[in-house]
Short mmCIF file of C-alpha atoms in Angstrom, two decimals:
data_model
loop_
_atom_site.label_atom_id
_atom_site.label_comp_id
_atom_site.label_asym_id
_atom_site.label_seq_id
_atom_site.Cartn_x
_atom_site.Cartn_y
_atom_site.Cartn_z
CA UNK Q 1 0.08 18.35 80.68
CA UNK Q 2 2.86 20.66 80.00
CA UNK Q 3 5.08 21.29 82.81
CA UNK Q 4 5.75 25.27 83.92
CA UNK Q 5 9.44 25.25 83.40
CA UNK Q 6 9.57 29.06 84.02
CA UNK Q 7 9.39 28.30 88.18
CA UNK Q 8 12.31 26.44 87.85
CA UNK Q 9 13.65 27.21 91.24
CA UNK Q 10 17.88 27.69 91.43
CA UNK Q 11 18.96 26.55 94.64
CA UNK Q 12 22.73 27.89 94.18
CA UNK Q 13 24.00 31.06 93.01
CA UNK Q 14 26.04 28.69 90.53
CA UNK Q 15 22.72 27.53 89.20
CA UNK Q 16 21.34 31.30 89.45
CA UNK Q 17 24.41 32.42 87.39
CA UNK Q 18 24.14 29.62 84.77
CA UNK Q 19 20.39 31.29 84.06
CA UNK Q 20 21.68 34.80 83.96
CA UNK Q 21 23.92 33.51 81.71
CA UNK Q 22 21.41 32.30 79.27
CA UNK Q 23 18.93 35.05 79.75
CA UNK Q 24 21.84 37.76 78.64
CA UNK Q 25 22.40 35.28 76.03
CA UNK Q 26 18.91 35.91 74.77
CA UNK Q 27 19.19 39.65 75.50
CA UNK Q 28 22.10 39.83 73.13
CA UNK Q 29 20.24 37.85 70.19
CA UNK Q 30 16.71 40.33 70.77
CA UNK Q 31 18.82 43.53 70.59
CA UNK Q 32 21.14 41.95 67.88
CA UNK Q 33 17.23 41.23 66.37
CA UNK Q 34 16.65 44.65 66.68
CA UNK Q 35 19.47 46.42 65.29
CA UNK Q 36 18.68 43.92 61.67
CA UNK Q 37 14.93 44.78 61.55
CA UNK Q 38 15.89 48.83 62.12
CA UNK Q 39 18.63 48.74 58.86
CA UNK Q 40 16.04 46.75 56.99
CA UNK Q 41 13.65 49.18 57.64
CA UNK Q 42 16.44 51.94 56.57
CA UNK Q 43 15.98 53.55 60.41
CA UNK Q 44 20.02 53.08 61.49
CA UNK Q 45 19.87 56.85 61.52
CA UNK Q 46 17.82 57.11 64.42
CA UNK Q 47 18.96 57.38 68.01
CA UNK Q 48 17.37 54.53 69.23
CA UNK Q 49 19.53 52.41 66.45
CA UNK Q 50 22.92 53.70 68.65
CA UNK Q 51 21.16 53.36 71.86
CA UNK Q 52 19.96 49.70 71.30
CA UNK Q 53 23.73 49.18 69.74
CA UNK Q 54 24.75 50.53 73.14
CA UNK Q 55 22.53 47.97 74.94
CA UNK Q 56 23.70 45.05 73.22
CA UNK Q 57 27.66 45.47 73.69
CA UNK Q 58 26.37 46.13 77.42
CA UNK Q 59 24.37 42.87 77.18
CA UNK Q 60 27.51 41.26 76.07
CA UNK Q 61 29.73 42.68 79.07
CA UNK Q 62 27.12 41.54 81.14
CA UNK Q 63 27.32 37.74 79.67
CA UNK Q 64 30.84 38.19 80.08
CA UNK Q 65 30.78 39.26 83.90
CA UNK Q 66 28.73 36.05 84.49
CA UNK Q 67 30.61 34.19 82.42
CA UNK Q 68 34.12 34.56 84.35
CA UNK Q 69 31.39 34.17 87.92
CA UNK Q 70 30.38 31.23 86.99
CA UNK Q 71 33.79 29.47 86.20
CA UNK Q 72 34.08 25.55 86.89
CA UNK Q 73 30.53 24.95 88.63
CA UNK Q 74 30.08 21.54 89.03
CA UNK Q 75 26.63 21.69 88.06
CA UNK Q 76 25.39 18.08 86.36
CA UNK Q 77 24.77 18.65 82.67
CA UNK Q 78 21.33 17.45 83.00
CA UNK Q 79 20.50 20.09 85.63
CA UNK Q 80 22.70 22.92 83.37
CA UNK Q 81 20.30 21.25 81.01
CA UNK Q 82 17.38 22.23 82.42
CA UNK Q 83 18.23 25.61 84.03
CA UNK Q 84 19.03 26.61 80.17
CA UNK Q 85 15.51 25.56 79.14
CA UNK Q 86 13.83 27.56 82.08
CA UNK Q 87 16.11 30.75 81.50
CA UNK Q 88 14.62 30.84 77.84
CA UNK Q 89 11.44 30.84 79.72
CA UNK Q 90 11.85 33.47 82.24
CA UNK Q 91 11.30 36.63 79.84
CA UNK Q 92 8.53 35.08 77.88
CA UNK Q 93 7.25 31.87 77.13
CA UNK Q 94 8.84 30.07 74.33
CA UNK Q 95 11.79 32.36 74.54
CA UNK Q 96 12.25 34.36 71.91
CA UNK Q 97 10.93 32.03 69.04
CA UNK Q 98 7.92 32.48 71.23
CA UNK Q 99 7.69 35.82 71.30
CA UNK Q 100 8.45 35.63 67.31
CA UNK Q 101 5.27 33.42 66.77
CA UNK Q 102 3.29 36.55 68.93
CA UNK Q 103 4.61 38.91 66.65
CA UNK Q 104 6.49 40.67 69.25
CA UNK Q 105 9.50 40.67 67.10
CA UNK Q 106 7.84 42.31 63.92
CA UNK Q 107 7.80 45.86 63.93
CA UNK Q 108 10.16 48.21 66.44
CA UNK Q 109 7.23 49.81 68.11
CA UNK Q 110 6.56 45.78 69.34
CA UNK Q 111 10.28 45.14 69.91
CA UNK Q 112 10.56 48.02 72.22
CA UNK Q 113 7.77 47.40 74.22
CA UNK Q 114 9.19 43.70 74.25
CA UNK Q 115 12.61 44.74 75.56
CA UNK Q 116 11.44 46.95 78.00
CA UNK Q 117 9.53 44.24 79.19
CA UNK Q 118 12.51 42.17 79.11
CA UNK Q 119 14.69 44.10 80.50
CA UNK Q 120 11.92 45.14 84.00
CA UNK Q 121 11.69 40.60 84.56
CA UNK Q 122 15.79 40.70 84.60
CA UNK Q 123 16.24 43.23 86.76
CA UNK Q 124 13.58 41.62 89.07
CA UNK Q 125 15.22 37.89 88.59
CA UNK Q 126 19.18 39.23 88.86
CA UNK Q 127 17.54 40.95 92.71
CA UNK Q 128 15.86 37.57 93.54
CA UNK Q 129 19.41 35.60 92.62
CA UNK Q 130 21.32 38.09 94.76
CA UNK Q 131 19.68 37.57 97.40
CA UNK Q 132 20.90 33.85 97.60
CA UNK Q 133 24.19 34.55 96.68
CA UNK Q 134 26.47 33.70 99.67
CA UNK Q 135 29.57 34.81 97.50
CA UNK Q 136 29.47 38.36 98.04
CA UNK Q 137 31.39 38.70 94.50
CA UNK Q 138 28.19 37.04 93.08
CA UNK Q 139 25.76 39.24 94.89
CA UNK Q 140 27.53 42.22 94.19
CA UNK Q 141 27.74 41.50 90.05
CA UNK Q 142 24.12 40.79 90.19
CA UNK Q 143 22.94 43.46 92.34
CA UNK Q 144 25.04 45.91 89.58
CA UNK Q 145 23.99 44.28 86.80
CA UNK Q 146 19.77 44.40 88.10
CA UNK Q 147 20.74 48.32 88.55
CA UNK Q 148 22.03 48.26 84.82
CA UNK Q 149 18.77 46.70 83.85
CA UNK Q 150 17.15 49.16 85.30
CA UNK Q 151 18.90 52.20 83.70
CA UNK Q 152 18.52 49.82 80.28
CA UNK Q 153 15.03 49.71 80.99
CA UNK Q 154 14.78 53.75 81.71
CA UNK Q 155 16.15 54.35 78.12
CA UNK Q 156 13.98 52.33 76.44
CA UNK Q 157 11.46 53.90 78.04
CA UNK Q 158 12.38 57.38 77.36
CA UNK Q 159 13.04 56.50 73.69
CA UNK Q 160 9.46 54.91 73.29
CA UNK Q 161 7.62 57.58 75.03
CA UNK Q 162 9.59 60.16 72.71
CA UNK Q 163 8.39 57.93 69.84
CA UNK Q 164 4.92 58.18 70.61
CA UNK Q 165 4.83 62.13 71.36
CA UNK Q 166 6.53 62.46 67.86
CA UNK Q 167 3.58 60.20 66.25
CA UNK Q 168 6.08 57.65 64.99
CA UNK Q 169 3.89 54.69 66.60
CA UNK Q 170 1.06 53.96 65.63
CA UNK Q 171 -0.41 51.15 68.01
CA UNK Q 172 -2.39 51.94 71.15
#
């Protein structure tokens, strides 16, 4: 019986930063994802193509920020192991080879929906690590960063709901 790594539970903000880590990671490679299937599809033009450019350098700062937090943690490499496994978890099962093999991945109408998606579960995980973050440096990147998340997630919204007023989706 396979074994629900996604409620892998972080009992130090060390441990919470070493998944943030990884989910940004992942963040980066879906916009990065993104920006390849929107010039193959000769769509760079379009103001989403800048605005999900825009998201991925912020992705990157983000990985950055947690980067420098997370410094020398002491965490076993078996356990950094595992937190890496769950974090590819945490926005969809499978991570994003997962969401590949769901064809989530495959058009930009999907992608969007995907990365809004994304973007709502790390807002909501970057709250719940905050609030066991003793270091108030910690809590205070991660609260910021959830509140980023948020504002990514408005865009994409805004940019999808434009999309399908203007008839350029064509799924439900």
């Amino acid at each position: 019986k396979r074994r629900d790594v996604k409620r892998v539970q972080v009992s130090t903000v060390q441990e919470a930063l070493i998944m943030a880590c990884e989910m940004e990671s992942s963040a980066v490679q879906l916009y990065t994802r993104a920006l390849n299937l929107m010039r193959q599809l000769g769509r760079q033009g379009e103001a989403l193509y800048e605005g999900l450019d825009r998201l991925r350098r912020d992705e990157l700062e983000h990985l950055r920020q947690f980067r420098a937090l997370c410094g020398e943690d002491g965490v076993a490499p078996e356990r950094r192991m595992a937190l890496a496994a769950a974090a590819q978890n945490v926005l969809f099962e499978g991570g994003l080879m997962g969401a590949a093999r769901q064809g989530l991945l495959e058009s930009v109408e999907r992608m969007l929906r995907f990365a809004m998606r994304c973007e709502a579960i790390s807002a909501q995980k970057y709250r719940e690590f905050a609030a066991i973050a003793e270091n108030p440096s910690a809590r205070e990147a991660l609260l910021m960063i959830a509140s980023e998340e948020d504002r990514h997630l408005g865009v994409l919204a805004a940019q999808n709901a434009q999309y399908k007023k203007e008839g350029v989706f064509n799924e439900p």
